[in-house]
CSV table of C-alpha atoms in Angstrom, one decimal:
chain,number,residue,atom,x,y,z
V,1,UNK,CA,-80.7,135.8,-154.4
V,2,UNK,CA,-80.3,139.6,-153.3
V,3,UNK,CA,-81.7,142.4,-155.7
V,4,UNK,CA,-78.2,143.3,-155.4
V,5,UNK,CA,-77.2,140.2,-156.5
V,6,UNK,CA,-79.0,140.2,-159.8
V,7,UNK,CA,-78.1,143.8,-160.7
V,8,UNK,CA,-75.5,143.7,-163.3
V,9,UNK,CA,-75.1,147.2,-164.6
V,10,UNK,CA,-73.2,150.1,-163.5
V,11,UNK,CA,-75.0,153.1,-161.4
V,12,UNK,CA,-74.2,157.0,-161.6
V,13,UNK,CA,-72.1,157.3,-158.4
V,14,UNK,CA,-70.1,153.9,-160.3
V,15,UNK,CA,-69.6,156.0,-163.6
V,16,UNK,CA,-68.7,159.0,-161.4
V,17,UNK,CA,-65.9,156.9,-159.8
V,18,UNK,CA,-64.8,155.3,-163.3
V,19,UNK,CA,-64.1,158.5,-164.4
V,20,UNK,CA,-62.4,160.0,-161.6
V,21,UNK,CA,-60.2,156.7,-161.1
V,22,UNK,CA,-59.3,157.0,-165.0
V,23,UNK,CA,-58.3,160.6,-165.0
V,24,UNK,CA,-56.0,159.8,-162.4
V,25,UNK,CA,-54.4,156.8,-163.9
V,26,UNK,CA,-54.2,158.5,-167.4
V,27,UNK,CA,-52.6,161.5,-165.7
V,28,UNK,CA,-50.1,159.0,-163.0
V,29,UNK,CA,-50.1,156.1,-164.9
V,30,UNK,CA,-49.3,156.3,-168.5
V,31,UNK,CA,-48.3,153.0,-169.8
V,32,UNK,CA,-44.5,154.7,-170.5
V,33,UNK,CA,-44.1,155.4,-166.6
V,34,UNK,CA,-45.7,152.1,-165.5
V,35,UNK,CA,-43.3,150.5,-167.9
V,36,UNK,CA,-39.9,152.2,-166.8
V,37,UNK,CA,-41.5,151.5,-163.2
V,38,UNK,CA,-40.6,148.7,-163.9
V,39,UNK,CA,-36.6,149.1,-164.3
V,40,UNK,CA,-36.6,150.5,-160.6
V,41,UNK,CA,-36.0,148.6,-157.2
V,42,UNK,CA,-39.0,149.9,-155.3
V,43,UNK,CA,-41.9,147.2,-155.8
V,44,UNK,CA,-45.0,150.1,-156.3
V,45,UNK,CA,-45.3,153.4,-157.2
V,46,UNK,CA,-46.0,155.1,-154.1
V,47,UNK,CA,-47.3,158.6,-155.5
V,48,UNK,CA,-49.7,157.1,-158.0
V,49,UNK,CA,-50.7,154.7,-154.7
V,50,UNK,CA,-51.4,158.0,-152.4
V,51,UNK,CA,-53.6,159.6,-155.0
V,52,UNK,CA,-56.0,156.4,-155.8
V,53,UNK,CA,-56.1,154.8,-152.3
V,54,UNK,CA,-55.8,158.3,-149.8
V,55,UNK,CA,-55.7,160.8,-152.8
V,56,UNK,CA,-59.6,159.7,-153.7
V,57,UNK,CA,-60.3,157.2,-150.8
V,58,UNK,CA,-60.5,154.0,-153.0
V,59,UNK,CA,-58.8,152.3,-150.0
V,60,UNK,CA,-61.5,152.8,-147.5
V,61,UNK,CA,-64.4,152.1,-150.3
V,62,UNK,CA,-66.0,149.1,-148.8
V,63,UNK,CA,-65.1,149.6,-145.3
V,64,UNK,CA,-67.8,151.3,-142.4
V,65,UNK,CA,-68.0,154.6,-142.1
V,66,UNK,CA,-67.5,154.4,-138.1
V,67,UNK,CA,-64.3,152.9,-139.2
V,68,UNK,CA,-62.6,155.2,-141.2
V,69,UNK,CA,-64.2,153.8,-144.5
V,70,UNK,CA,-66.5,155.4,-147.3
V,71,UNK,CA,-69.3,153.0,-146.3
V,72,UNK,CA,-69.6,152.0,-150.1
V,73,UNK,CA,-69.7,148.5,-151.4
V,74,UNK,CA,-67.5,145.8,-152.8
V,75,UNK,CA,-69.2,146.6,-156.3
V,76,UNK,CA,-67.6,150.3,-156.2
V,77,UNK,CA,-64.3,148.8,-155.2
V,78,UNK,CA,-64.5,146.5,-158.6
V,79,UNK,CA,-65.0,149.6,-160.3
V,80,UNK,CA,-61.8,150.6,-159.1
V,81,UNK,CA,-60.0,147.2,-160.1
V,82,UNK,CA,-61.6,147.6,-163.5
V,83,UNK,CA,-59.6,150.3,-164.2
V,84,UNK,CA,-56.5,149.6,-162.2
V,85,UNK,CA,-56.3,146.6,-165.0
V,86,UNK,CA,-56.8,148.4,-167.9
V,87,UNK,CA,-53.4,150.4,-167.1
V,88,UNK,CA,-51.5,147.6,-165.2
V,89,UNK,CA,-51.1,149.9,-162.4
V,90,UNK,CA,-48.3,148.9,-160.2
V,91,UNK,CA,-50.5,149.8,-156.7
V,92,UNK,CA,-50.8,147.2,-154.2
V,93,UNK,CA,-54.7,147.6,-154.3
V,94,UNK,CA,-56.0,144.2,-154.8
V,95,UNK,CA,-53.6,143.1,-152.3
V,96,UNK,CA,-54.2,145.5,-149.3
V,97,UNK,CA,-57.2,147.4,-150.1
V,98,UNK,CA,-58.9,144.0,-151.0
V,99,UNK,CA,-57.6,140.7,-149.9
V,100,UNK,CA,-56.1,142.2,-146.3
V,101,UNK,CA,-58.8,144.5,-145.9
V,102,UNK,CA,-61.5,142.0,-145.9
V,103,UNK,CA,-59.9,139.6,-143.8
V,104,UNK,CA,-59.5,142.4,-141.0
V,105,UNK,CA,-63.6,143.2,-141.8
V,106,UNK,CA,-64.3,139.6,-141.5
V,107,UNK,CA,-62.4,139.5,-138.4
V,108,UNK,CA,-63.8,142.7,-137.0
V,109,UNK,CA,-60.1,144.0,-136.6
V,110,UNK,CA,-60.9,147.7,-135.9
V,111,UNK,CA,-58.0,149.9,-135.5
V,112,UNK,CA,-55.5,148.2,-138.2
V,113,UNK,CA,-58.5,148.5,-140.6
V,114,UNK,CA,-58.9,152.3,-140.2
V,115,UNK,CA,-55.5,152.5,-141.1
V,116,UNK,CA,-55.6,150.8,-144.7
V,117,UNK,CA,-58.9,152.7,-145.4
V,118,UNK,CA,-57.1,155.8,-144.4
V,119,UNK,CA,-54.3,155.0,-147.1
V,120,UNK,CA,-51.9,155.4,-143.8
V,121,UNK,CA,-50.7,152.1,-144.1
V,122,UNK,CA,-50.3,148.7,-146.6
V,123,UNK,CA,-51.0,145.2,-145.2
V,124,UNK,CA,-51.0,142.1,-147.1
V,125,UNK,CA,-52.2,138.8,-146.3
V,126,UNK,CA,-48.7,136.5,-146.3
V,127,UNK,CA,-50.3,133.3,-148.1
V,128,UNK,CA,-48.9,132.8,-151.9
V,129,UNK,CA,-50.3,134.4,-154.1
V,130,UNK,CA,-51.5,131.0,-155.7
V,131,UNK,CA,-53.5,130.3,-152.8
V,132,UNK,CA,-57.0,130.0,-154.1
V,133,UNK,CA,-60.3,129.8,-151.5
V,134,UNK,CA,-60.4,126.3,-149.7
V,135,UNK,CA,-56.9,126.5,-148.9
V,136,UNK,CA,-57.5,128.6,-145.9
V,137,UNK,CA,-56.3,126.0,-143.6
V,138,UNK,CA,-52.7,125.2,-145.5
V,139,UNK,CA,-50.0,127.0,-143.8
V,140,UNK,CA,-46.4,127.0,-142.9
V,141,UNK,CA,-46.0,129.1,-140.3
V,142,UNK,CA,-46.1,127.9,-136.5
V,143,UNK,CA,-46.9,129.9,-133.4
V,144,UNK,CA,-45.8,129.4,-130.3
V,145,UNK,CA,-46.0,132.0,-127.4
V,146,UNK,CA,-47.4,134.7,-129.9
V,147,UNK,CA,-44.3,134.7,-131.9
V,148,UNK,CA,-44.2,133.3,-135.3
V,149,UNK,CA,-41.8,130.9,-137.4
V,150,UNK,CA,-41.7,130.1,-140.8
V,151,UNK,CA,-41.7,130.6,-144.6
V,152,UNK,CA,-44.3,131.7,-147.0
V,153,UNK,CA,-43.1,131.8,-150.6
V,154,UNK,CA,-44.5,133.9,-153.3
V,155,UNK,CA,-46.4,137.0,-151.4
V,156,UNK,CA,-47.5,139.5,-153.9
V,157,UNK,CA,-47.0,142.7,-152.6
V,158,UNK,CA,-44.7,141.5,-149.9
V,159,UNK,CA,-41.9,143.9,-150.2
V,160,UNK,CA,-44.2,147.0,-150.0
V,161,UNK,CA,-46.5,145.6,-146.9
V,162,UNK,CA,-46.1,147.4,-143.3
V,163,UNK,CA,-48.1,145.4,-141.9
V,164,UNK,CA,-48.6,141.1,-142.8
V,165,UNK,CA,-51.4,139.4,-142.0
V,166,UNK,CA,-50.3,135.6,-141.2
V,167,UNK,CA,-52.6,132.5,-141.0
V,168,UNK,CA,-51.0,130.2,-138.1
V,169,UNK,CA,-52.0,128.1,-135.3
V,170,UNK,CA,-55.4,128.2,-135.9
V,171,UNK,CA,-55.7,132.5,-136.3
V,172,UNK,CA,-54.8,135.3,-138.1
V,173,UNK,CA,-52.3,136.9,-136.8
V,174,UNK,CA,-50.5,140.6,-137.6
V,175,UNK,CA,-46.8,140.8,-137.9
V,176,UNK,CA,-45.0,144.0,-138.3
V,177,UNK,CA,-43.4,143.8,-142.0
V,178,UNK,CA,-40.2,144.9,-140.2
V,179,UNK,CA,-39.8,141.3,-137.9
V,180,UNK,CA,-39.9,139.4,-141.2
V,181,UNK,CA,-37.1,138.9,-143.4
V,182,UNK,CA,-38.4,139.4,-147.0
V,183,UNK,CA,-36.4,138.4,-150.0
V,184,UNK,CA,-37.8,140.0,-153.5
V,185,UNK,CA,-38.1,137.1,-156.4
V,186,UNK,CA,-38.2,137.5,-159.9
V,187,UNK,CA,-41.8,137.7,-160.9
V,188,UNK,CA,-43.6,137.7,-163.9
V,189,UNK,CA,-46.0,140.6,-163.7
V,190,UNK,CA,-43.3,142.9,-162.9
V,191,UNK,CA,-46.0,145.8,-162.1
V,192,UNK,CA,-47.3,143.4,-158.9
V,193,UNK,CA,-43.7,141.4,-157.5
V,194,UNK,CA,-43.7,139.0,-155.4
V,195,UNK,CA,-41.6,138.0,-152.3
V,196,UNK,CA,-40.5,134.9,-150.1
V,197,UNK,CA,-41.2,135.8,-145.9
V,198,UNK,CA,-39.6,134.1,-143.2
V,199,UNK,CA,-40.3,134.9,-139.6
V,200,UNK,CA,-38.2,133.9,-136.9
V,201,UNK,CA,-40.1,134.3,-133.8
V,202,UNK,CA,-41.8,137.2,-135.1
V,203,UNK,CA,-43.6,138.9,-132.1
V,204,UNK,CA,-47.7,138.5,-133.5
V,205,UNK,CA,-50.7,139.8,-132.1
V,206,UNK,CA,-53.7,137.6,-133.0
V,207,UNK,CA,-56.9,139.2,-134.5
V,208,UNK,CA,-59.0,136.2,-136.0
V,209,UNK,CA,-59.6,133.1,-134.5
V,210,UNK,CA,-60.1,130.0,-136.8
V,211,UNK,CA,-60.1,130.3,-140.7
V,212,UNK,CA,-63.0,132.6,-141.7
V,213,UNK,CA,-61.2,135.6,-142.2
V,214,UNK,CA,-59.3,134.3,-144.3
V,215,UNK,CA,-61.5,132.6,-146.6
V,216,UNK,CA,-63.2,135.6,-146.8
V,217,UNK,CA,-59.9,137.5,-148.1
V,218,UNK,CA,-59.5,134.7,-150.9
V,219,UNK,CA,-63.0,135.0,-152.1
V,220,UNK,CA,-63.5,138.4,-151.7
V,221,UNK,CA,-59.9,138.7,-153.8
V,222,UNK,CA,-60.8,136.2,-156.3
V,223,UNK,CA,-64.1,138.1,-157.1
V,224,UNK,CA,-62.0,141.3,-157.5
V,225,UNK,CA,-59.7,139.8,-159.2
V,226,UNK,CA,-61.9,139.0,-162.2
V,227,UNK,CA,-62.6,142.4,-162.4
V,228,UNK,CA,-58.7,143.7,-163.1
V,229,UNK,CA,-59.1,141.0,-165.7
V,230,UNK,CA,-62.4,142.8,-166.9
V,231,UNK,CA,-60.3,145.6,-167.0
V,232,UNK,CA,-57.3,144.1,-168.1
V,233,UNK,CA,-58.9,142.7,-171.2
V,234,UNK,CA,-61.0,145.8,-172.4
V,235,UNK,CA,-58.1,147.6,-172.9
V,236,UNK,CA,-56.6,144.8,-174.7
V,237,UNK,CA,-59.4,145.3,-177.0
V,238,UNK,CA,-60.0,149.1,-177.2
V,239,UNK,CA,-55.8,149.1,-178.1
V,240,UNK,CA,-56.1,146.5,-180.6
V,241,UNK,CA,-59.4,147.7,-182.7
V,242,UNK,CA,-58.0,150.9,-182.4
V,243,UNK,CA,-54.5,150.2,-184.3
V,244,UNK,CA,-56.0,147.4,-186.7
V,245,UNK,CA,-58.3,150.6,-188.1
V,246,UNK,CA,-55.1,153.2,-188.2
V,247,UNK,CA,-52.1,150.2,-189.6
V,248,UNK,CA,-52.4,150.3,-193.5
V,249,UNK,CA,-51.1,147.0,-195.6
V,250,UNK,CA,-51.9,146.6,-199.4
V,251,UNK,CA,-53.7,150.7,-199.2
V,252,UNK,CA,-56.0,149.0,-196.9
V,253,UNK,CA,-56.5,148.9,-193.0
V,254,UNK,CA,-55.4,145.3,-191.4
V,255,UNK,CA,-58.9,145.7,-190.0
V,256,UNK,CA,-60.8,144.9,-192.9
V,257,UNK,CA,-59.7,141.9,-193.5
V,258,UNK,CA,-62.1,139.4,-192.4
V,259,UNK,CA,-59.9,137.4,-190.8
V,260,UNK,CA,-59.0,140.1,-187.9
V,261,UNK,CA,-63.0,141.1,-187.8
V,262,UNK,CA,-63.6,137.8,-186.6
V,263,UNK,CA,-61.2,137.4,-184.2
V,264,UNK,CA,-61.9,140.6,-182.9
V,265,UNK,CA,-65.4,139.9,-182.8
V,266,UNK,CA,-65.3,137.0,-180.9
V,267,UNK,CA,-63.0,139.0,-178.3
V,268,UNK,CA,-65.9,141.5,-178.1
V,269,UNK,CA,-68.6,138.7,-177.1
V,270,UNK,CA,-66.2,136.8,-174.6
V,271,UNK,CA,-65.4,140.3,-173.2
V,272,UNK,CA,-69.2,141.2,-172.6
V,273,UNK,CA,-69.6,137.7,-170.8
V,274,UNK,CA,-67.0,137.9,-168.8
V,275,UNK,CA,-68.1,141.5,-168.0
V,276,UNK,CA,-71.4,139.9,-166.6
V,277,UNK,CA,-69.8,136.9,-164.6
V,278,UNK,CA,-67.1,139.8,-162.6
V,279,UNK,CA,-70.0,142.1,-162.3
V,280,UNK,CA,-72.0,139.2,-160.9
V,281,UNK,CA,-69.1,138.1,-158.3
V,282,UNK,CA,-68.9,141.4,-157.1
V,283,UNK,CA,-72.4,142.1,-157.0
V,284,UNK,CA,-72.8,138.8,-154.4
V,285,UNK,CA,-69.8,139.8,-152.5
V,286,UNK,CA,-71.7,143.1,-151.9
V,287,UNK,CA,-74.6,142.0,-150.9
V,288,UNK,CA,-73.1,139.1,-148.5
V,289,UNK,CA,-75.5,136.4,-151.2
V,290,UNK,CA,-75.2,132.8,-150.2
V,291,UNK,CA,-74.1,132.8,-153.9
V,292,UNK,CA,-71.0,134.0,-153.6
V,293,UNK,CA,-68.8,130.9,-153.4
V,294,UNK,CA,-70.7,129.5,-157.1
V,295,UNK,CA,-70.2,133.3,-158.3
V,296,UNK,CA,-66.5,133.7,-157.8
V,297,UNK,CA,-65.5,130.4,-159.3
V,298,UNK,CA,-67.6,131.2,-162.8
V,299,UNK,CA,-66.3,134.6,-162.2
V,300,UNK,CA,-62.6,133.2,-162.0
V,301,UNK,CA,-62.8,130.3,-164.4
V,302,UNK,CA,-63.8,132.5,-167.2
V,303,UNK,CA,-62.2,136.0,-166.8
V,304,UNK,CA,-59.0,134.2,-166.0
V,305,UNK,CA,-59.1,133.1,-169.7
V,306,UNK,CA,-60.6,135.7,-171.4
V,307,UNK,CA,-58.0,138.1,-170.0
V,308,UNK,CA,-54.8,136.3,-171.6
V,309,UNK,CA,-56.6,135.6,-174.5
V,310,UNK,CA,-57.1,139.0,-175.0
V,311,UNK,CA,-53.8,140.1,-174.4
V,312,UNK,CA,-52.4,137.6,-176.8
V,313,UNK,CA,-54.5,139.0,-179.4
V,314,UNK,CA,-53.2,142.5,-178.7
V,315,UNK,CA,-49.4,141.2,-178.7
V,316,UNK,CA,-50.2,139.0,-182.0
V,317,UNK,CA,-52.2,141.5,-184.2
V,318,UNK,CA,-49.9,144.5,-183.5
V,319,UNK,CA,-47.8,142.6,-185.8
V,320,UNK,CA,-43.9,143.1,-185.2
V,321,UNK,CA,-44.2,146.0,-182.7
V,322,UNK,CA,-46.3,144.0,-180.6
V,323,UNK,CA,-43.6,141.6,-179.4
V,324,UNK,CA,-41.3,144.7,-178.5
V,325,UNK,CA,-40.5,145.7,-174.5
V,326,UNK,CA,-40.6,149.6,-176.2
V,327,UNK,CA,-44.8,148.6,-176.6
V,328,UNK,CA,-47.5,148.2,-173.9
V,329,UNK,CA,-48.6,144.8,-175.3
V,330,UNK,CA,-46.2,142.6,-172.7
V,331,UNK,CA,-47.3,144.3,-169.5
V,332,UNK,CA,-51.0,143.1,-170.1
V,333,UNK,CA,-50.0,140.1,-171.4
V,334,UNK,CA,-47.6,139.7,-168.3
V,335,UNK,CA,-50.2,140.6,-165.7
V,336,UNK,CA,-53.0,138.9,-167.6
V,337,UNK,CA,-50.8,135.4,-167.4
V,338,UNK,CA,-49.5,135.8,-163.5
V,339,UNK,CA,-53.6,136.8,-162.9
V,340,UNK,CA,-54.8,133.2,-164.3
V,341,UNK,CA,-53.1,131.4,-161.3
V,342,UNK,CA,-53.5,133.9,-158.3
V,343,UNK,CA,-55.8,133.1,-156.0
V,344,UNK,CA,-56.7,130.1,-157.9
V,345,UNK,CA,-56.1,128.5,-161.4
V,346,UNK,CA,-59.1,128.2,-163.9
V,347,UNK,CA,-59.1,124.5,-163.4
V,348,UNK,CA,-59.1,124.9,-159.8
V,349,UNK,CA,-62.2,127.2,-159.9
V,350,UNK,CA,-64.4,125.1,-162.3
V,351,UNK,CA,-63.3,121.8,-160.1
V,352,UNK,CA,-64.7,123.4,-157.1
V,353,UNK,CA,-67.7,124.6,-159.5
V,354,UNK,CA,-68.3,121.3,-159.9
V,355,UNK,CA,-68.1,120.3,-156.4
V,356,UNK,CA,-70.6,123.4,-155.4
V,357,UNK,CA,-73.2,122.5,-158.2
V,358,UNK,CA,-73.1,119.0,-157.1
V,359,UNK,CA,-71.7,118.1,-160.4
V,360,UNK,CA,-70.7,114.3,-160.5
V,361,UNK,CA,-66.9,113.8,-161.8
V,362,UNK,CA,-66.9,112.5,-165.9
């Protein structure tokens, strides 16, 4: 295992980057803008988009220099996911800047990748948003002649991609969003929608052969993703500690009671281990560890939970306001529950844990 690998806390240029991400999102993002977002046909908020992914070039974060990128690593990009979580941002980061962008750095896809690390352009990998690594190989879509046919159902992001990335016959191929006919569905996390795509002989231009760009996408999303739930679930926290201390019943602060202190207690330690697991996944991912397979399922099978759990808590102990739409408390819990079965449910990552480890089935 890397040096990289085994080094779990945050560095100066990391904090500098927290910082800058969170001014912006506290200044773009306020939970009252992401929540009447939300009310509003278009599926992301495209000036809050500009300023994180061209606006501070999070986009191009773990992308080459000589193509377009910052030439940092996938542990500064989790940075950025960290914080994108803790205010539900409705972006299409994890989805272009992440999943597409590492399947066009796996498949050494040049010009479309200096695009997306630019900011110029979104492009999202048109698998559902269930798909979890392994099923790499599962698709829909035929080719035939460099034109595409098919559905794919459940695309996050699909409505605000220019560009979709589609596994068939055998390759990755790139579609222009505008040959596709995509149909918005009612989703969940209503700050990351998702959409069916049909193509209908859908002029493609290959840029992977075989399956290993896309694998990487879904393990290099799946180890991100457990750091928007890092995020996700910190907030949950820091909002819940913080009203339990200010809301008064009996002359006393909820807070005191010992009931809550547990509860909240045991939030904190579940928080800090899943804080090591995501930093962990990420940390492999960077440094391109033979580790990173075993690291992304612990990442995903714990984060997952802790994430919803935390967000319940928040919805529960804010007592009656909590359950209100007028209250923050259901976006996180929203995106905390559509998060626990992208890119793989918490079952399916400890099964293939347990395949990995060479664990024998009870």
């Amino acid at each position: 295992m890397s040096d990289l690998a085994r080094d779990l806390l945050y560095g100066e240029i990391e904090n500098d980057l927290r910082a800058s991400v969170r001014d912006v999102l506290r200044d773009k993002a306020p939970w009252t803008s992401v929540l009447a977002g939300t009310e509003k046909d278009d599926p992301y908020d495209a000036a809050l988009w500009r300023a994180v992914a061209a606006g501070l070039g999070c986009a191009g974060l773990p992308v080459p220099e000589d193509l377009g990128g910052a030439g940092a690593t996938w542990r500064e990009t989790a940075v950025v996911l960290e914080e994108l979580g803790r205010f539900a941002a409705p972006v299409p980061f994890l989805t272009s800047a992440v999943v597409a962008t590492a399947a066009l750095m796996a498949a050494g896809e040049r010009d479309l990748l200096a695009r997306l690390a630019a900011g110029e352009a979104i492009a999202v990998l048109a698998v559902p948003f269930s798909a979890a690594p392994g099923d790499e190989a599962a698709t829909t879509v035929r080719e035939d002649g460099g034109a595409l046919t098919g559905e794919v159902t459940s695309v996050a992001d699909g409505m605000a991609a220019d560009v979709l990335l589609v596994p068939a016959g055998g390759g990755l191929y790139a579609v222009d969003a505008a040959d596709a006919r995509r149909t918005a569905v009612t989703s969940l996390d209503m700050t990351r929608r998702l959409a069916d795509i049909a193509f209908s002989a859908a002029p493609a231009r290959r840029v992977a052969e075989g399956t290993d760009a896309v694998r990487a996408a879904l393990l290099t999303g799946a180890a991100m993703l457990a750091s928007e739930q890092l995020g996700l679930a910190e907030r949950c926290l820091d909002d819940t500690v913080a009203y339990v201390k200010a809301r008064y019943q009996f002359g006393r602060p909820v807070g005191s009671y010992q009931g809550l202190k547990h509860r909240l207690a045991d939030l904190w330690t579940s928080i800090t281990q899943a804080r090591a697991v995501a930093r962990h996944a990420a940390s492999c991912v960077a440094a391109g560890d033979e580790d990173v397979p075993i690291a992304v399922a612990v990442a995903q099978a714990h984060c997952s939970e802790v994430a919803v759990k935390s967000a319940e808590e928040c919805v529960q102990m804010h007592g009656g306001i909590g359950f209100t739409w007028d209250h923050p408390a259901h976006l996180y819990l929203k995106r905390a529950k559509a998060d626990a079965i992208a890119l793989g449910t918490p079952d399916r990552h400890r099964t293939a844990l347990a395949g990995l480890v060479d664990l024998p089935p009870a």
